[in-house]
Coordinates of C-alpha atoms in Angstrom, one line a residue:
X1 CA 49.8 -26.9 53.0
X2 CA 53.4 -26.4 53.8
X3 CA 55.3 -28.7 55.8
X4 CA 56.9 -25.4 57.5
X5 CA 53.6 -24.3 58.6
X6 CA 52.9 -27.8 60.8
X7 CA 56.2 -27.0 62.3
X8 CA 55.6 -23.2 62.9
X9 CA 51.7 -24.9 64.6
X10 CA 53.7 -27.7 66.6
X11 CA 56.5 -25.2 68.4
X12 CA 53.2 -22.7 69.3
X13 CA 51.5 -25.8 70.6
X14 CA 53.9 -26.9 72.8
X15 CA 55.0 -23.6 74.3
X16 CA 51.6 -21.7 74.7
X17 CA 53.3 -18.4 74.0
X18 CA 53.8 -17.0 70.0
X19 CA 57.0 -15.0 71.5
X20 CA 58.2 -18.3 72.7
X21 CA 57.6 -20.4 70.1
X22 CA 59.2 -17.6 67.8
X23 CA 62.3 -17.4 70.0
X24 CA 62.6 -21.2 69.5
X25 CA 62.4 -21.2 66.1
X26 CA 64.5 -17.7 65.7
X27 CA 61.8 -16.3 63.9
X28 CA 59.2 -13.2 64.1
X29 CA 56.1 -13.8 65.6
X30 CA 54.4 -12.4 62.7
X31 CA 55.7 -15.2 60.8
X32 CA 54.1 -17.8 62.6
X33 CA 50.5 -15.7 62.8
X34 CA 50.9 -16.0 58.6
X35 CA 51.7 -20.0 59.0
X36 CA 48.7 -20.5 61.4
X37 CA 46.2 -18.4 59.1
X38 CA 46.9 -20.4 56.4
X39 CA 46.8 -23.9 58.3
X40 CA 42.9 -22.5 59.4
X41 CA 42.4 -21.7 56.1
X42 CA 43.4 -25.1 54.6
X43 CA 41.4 -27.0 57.5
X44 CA 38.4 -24.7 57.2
X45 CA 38.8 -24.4 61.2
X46 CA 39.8 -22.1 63.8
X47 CA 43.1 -23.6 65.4
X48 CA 44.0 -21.1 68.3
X49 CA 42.0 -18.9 70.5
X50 CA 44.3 -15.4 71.5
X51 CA 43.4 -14.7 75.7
X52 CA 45.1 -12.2 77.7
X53 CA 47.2 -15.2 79.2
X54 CA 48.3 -16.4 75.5
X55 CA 47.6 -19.2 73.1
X56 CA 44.5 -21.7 74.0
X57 CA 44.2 -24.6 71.3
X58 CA 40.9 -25.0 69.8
X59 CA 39.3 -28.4 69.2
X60 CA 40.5 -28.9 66.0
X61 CA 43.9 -27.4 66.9
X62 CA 44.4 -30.3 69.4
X63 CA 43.2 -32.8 67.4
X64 CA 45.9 -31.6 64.5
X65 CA 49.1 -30.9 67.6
X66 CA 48.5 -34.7 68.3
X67 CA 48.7 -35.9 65.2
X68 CA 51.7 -33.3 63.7
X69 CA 53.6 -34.2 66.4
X70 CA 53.5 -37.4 65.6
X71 CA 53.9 -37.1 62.1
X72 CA 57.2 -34.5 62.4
X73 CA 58.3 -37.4 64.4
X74 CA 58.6 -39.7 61.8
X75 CA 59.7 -37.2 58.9
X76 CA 62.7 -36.6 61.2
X77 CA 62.9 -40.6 61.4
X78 CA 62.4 -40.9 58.0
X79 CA 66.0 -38.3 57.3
X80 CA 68.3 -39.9 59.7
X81 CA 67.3 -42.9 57.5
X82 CA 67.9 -41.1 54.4
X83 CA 71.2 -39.8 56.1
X84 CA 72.4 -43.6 56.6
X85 CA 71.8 -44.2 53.3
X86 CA 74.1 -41.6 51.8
X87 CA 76.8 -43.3 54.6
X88 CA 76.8 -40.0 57.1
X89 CA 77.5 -42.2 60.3
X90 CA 76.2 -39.4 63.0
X91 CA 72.3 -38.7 64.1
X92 CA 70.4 -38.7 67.3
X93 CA 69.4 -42.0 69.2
X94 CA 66.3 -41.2 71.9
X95 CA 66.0 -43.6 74.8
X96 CA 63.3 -43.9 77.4
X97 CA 64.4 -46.2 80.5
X98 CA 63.0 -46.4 83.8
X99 CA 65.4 -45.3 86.9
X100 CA 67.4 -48.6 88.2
X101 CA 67.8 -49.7 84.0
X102 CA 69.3 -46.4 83.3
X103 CA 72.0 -46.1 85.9
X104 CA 72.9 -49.4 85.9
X105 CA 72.8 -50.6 82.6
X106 CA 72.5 -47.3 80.1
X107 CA 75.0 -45.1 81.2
X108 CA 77.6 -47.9 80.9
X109 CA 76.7 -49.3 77.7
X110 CA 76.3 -45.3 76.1
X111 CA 80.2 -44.5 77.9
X112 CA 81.1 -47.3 75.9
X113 CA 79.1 -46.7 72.7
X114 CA 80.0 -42.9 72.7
X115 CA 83.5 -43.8 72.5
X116 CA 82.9 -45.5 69.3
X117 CA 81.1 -43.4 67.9
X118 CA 81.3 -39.3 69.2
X119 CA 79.1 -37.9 66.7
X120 CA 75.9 -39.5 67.6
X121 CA 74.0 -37.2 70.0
X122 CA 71.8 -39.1 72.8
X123 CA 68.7 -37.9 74.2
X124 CA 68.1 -39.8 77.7
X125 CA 64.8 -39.7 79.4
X126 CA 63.8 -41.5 82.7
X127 CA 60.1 -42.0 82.9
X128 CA 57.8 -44.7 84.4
X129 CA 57.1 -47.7 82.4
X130 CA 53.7 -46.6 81.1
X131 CA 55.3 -43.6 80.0
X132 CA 58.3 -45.3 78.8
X133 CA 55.9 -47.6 76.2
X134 CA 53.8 -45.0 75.4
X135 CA 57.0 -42.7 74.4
X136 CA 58.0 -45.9 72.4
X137 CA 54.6 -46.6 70.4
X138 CA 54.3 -43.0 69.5
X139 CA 57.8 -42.7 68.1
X140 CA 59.0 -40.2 70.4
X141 CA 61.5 -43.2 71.4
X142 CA 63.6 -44.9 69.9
X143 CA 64.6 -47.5 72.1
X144 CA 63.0 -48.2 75.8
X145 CA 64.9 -50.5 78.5
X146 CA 62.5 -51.0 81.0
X147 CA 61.6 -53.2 84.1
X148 CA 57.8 -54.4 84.4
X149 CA 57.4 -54.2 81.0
X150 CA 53.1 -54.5 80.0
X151 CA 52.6 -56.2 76.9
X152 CA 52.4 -54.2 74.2
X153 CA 51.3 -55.6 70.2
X154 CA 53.3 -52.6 68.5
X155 CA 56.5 -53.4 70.6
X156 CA 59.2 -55.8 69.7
X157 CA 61.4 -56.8 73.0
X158 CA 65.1 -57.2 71.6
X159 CA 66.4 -58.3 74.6
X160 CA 65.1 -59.6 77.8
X161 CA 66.8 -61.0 80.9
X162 CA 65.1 -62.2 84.3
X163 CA 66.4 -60.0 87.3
X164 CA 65.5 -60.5 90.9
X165 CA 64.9 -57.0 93.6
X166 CA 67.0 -57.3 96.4
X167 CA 66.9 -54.9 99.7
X168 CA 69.2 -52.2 100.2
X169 CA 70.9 -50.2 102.7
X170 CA 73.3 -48.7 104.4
X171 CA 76.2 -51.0 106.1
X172 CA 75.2 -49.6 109.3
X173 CA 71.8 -50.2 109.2
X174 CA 70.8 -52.6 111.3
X175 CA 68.9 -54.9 108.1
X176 CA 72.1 -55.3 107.3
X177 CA 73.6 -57.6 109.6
X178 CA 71.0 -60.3 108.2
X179 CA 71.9 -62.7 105.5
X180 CA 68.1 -62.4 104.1
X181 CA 65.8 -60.1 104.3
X182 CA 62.0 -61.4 105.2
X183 CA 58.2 -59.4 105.1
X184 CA 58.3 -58.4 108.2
X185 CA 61.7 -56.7 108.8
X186 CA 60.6 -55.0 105.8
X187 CA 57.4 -53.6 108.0
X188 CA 59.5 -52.2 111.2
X189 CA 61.9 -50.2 109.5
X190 CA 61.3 -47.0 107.6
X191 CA 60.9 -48.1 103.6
X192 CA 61.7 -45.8 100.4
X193 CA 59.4 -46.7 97.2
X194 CA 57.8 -45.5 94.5
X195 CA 54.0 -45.2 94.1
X196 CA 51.5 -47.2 93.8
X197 CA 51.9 -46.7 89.3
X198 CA 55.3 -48.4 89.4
X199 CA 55.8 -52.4 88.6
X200 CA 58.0 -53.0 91.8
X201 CA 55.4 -51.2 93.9
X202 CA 52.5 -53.6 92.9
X203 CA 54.3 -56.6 93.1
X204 CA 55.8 -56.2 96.5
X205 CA 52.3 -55.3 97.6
X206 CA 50.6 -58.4 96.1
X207 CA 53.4 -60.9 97.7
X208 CA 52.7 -59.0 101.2
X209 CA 48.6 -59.7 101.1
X210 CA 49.4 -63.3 99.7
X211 CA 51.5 -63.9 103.2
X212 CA 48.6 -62.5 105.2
X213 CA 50.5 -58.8 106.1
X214 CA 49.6 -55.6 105.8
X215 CA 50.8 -53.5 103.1
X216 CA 53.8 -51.6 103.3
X217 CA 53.5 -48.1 104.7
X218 CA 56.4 -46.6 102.9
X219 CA 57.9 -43.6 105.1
X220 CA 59.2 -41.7 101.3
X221 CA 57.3 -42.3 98.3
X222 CA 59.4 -41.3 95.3
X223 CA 60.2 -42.4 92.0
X224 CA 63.5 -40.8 91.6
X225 CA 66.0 -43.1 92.1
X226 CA 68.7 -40.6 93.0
X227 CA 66.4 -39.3 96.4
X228 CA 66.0 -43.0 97.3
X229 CA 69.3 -43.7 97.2
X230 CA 70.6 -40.9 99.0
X231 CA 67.8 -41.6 101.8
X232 CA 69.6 -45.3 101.6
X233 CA 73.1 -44.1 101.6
X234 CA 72.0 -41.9 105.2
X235 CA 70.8 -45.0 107.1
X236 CA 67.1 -43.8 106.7
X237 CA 65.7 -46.2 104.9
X238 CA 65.7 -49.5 103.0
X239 CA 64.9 -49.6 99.0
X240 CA 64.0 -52.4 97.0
X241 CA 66.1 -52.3 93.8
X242 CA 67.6 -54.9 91.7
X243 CA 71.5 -55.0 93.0
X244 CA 72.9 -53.6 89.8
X245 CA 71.5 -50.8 89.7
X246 CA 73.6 -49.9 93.3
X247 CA 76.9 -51.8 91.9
X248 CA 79.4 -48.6 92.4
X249 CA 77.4 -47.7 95.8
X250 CA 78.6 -51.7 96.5
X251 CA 82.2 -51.1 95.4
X252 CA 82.2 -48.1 97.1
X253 CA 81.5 -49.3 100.1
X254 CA 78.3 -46.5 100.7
X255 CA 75.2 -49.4 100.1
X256 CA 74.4 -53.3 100.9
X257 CA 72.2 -55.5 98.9
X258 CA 70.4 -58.3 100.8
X259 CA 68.5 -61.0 99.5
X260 CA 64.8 -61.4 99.6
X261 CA 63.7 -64.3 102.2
X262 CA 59.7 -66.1 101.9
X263 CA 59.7 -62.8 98.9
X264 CA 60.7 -62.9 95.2
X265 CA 60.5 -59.9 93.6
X266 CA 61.0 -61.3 90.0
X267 CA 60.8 -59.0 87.0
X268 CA 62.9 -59.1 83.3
X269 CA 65.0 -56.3 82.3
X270 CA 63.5 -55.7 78.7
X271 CA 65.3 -53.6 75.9
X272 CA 62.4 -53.0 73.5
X273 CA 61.6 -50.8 69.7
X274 CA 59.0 -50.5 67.9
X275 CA 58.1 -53.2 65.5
X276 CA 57.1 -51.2 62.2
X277 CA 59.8 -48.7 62.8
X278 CA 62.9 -49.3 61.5
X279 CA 66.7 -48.4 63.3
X280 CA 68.4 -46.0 62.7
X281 CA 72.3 -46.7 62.4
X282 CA 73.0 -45.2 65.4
X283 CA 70.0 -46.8 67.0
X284 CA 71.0 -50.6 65.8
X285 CA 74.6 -50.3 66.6
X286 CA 73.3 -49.2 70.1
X287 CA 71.2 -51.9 70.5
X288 CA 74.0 -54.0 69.9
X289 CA 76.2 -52.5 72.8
X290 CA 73.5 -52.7 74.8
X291 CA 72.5 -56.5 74.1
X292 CA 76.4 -56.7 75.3
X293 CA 76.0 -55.1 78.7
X294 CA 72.8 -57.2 79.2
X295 CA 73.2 -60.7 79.7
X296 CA 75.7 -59.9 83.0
X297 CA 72.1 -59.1 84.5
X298 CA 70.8 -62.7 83.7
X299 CA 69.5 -64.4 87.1
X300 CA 72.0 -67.5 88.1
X301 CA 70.7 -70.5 86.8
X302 CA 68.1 -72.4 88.9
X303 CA 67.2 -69.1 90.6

């Protein structure tokens, strides 16, 4: 079995189509058919069913797309490694973060590392935390920075720093003539959050039965930071964020940030690997301007 033929089988399995997954690769179509005939042939199995609508994975073709992937995955780990050896100071550095981590803290710390370094090419992804550690764990990341972290054995947390949520909103909005914001101004005005999945979600929901109130009825439910802020930035509703991840909206003069009052909304900012897997060069040095950026989000003492 060649290793071009798992390759040929991974680009048909993710696109569905043999005329797309040839156009990716720049190939004929008949060239993959030969590739996937002799994978069946090796595995003793039928891989792909043929309908009208395209390709439909058998069993055993799933069963090997899950683990190929994976394993690609860490043959193309395994060359930027060989790469660093031979002293080529380039490669590709993939990072999972969730929505406040990456506008506040990663697109900083990657101006700043890109400068430094302008061949390494970044692949940025913003994804909920569970997707974020999953991405991680099944090498499709190489670094995650994350808020609400779950405990995970194959992870290894690099950095972690406690951060406090604070409540946003516009300078005209009425919220923001208060010096704190309590549970129940929370409740009469019109709220911005992301579902029930997400970390910040779950906690502010817990702290709202412990005080004896009713859970919040967000007016939006999104998880994309940008629509939330925009809603916040148009006086229509208040977000619960931590306050770095609106710093230029603050400097600007476009967004407030209010302190919790009887509500703590506590969490660590977490910038995590996997433990068996090994850095890149590019991937360590970016750890290292990232472990920079990082402790400026540390809680004041006592806090």
């Amino acid at each position: 079995m060649q290793l071009r033929a798992l390759i040929y089988f991974n680009e048909l399995a993710r696109h569905g189509s043999m005329r797309r997954a040839a156009e990716k690769l720049g190939i004929a179509p008949t060239a993959i058919s030969r590739q996937i005939e002799n994978l069946e042939y090796h595995f003793g199995a039928p891989l792909v069913e043929r309908d009208p609508t395209g390709i439909r994975l058998t069993a055993a073709g799933e069963l090997l797309a899950a683990r190929s992937a994976r394993t690609l995955r860490e043959l193309d780990h395994v060359r930027t490694l060989i790469d660093d050896l031979k002293g080529l100071r380039a490669g590709r550095v993939t990072v999972y973060a969730s929505g406040a981590a990456a506008s506040g803290l990663l697109v900083p710390a990657l101006a700043d590392f890109s400068a430094s370094y302008p061949e390494v090419r970044f692949e940025v992804v913003v994804a909920s935390v569970g997707r974020t550690m999953q991405a991680l764990v099944e090498g499709e990341a190489d670094l995650a920075v994350t808020l609400f972290t779950p405990p995970e054995a194959e992870t290894f947390v690099r950095c972690r720093v406690a951060i406090d949520h604070a409540a946003v909103m516009a300078p005209s909005h009425p919220l923001a003539r208060l010096d704190a914001i309590g549970p129940r101004d929370l409740l009469a005005h019109p709220v911005a959050m992301p579902d029930a999945a997400f970390g910040v979600r779950q906690a502010l929901d817990g702290q709202m039965r412990e005080a004896g109130l009713p859970p919040l009825d967000p007016v939006f439910t999104t998880g994309a930071l940008e629509i939330q802020l925009e809603l916040a930035r148009r006086g229509r509703a208040v977000l619960v964020l931590p306050p770095f991840s609106v710093r230029r909206d603050g400097a600007a003069g476009t967004l407030v940030a209010r302190p919790f009052r009887d509500l703590r909304i506590r969490t660590h900012l977490d910038l995590s690997h996997r433990e068996d897997r090994p850095l890149s060069f590019a991937a360590a040095k970016l750890v290292g301007v990232l472990e920079q950026h990082m402790p400026g989000f540390r809680a004041p003492p006592g806090v």
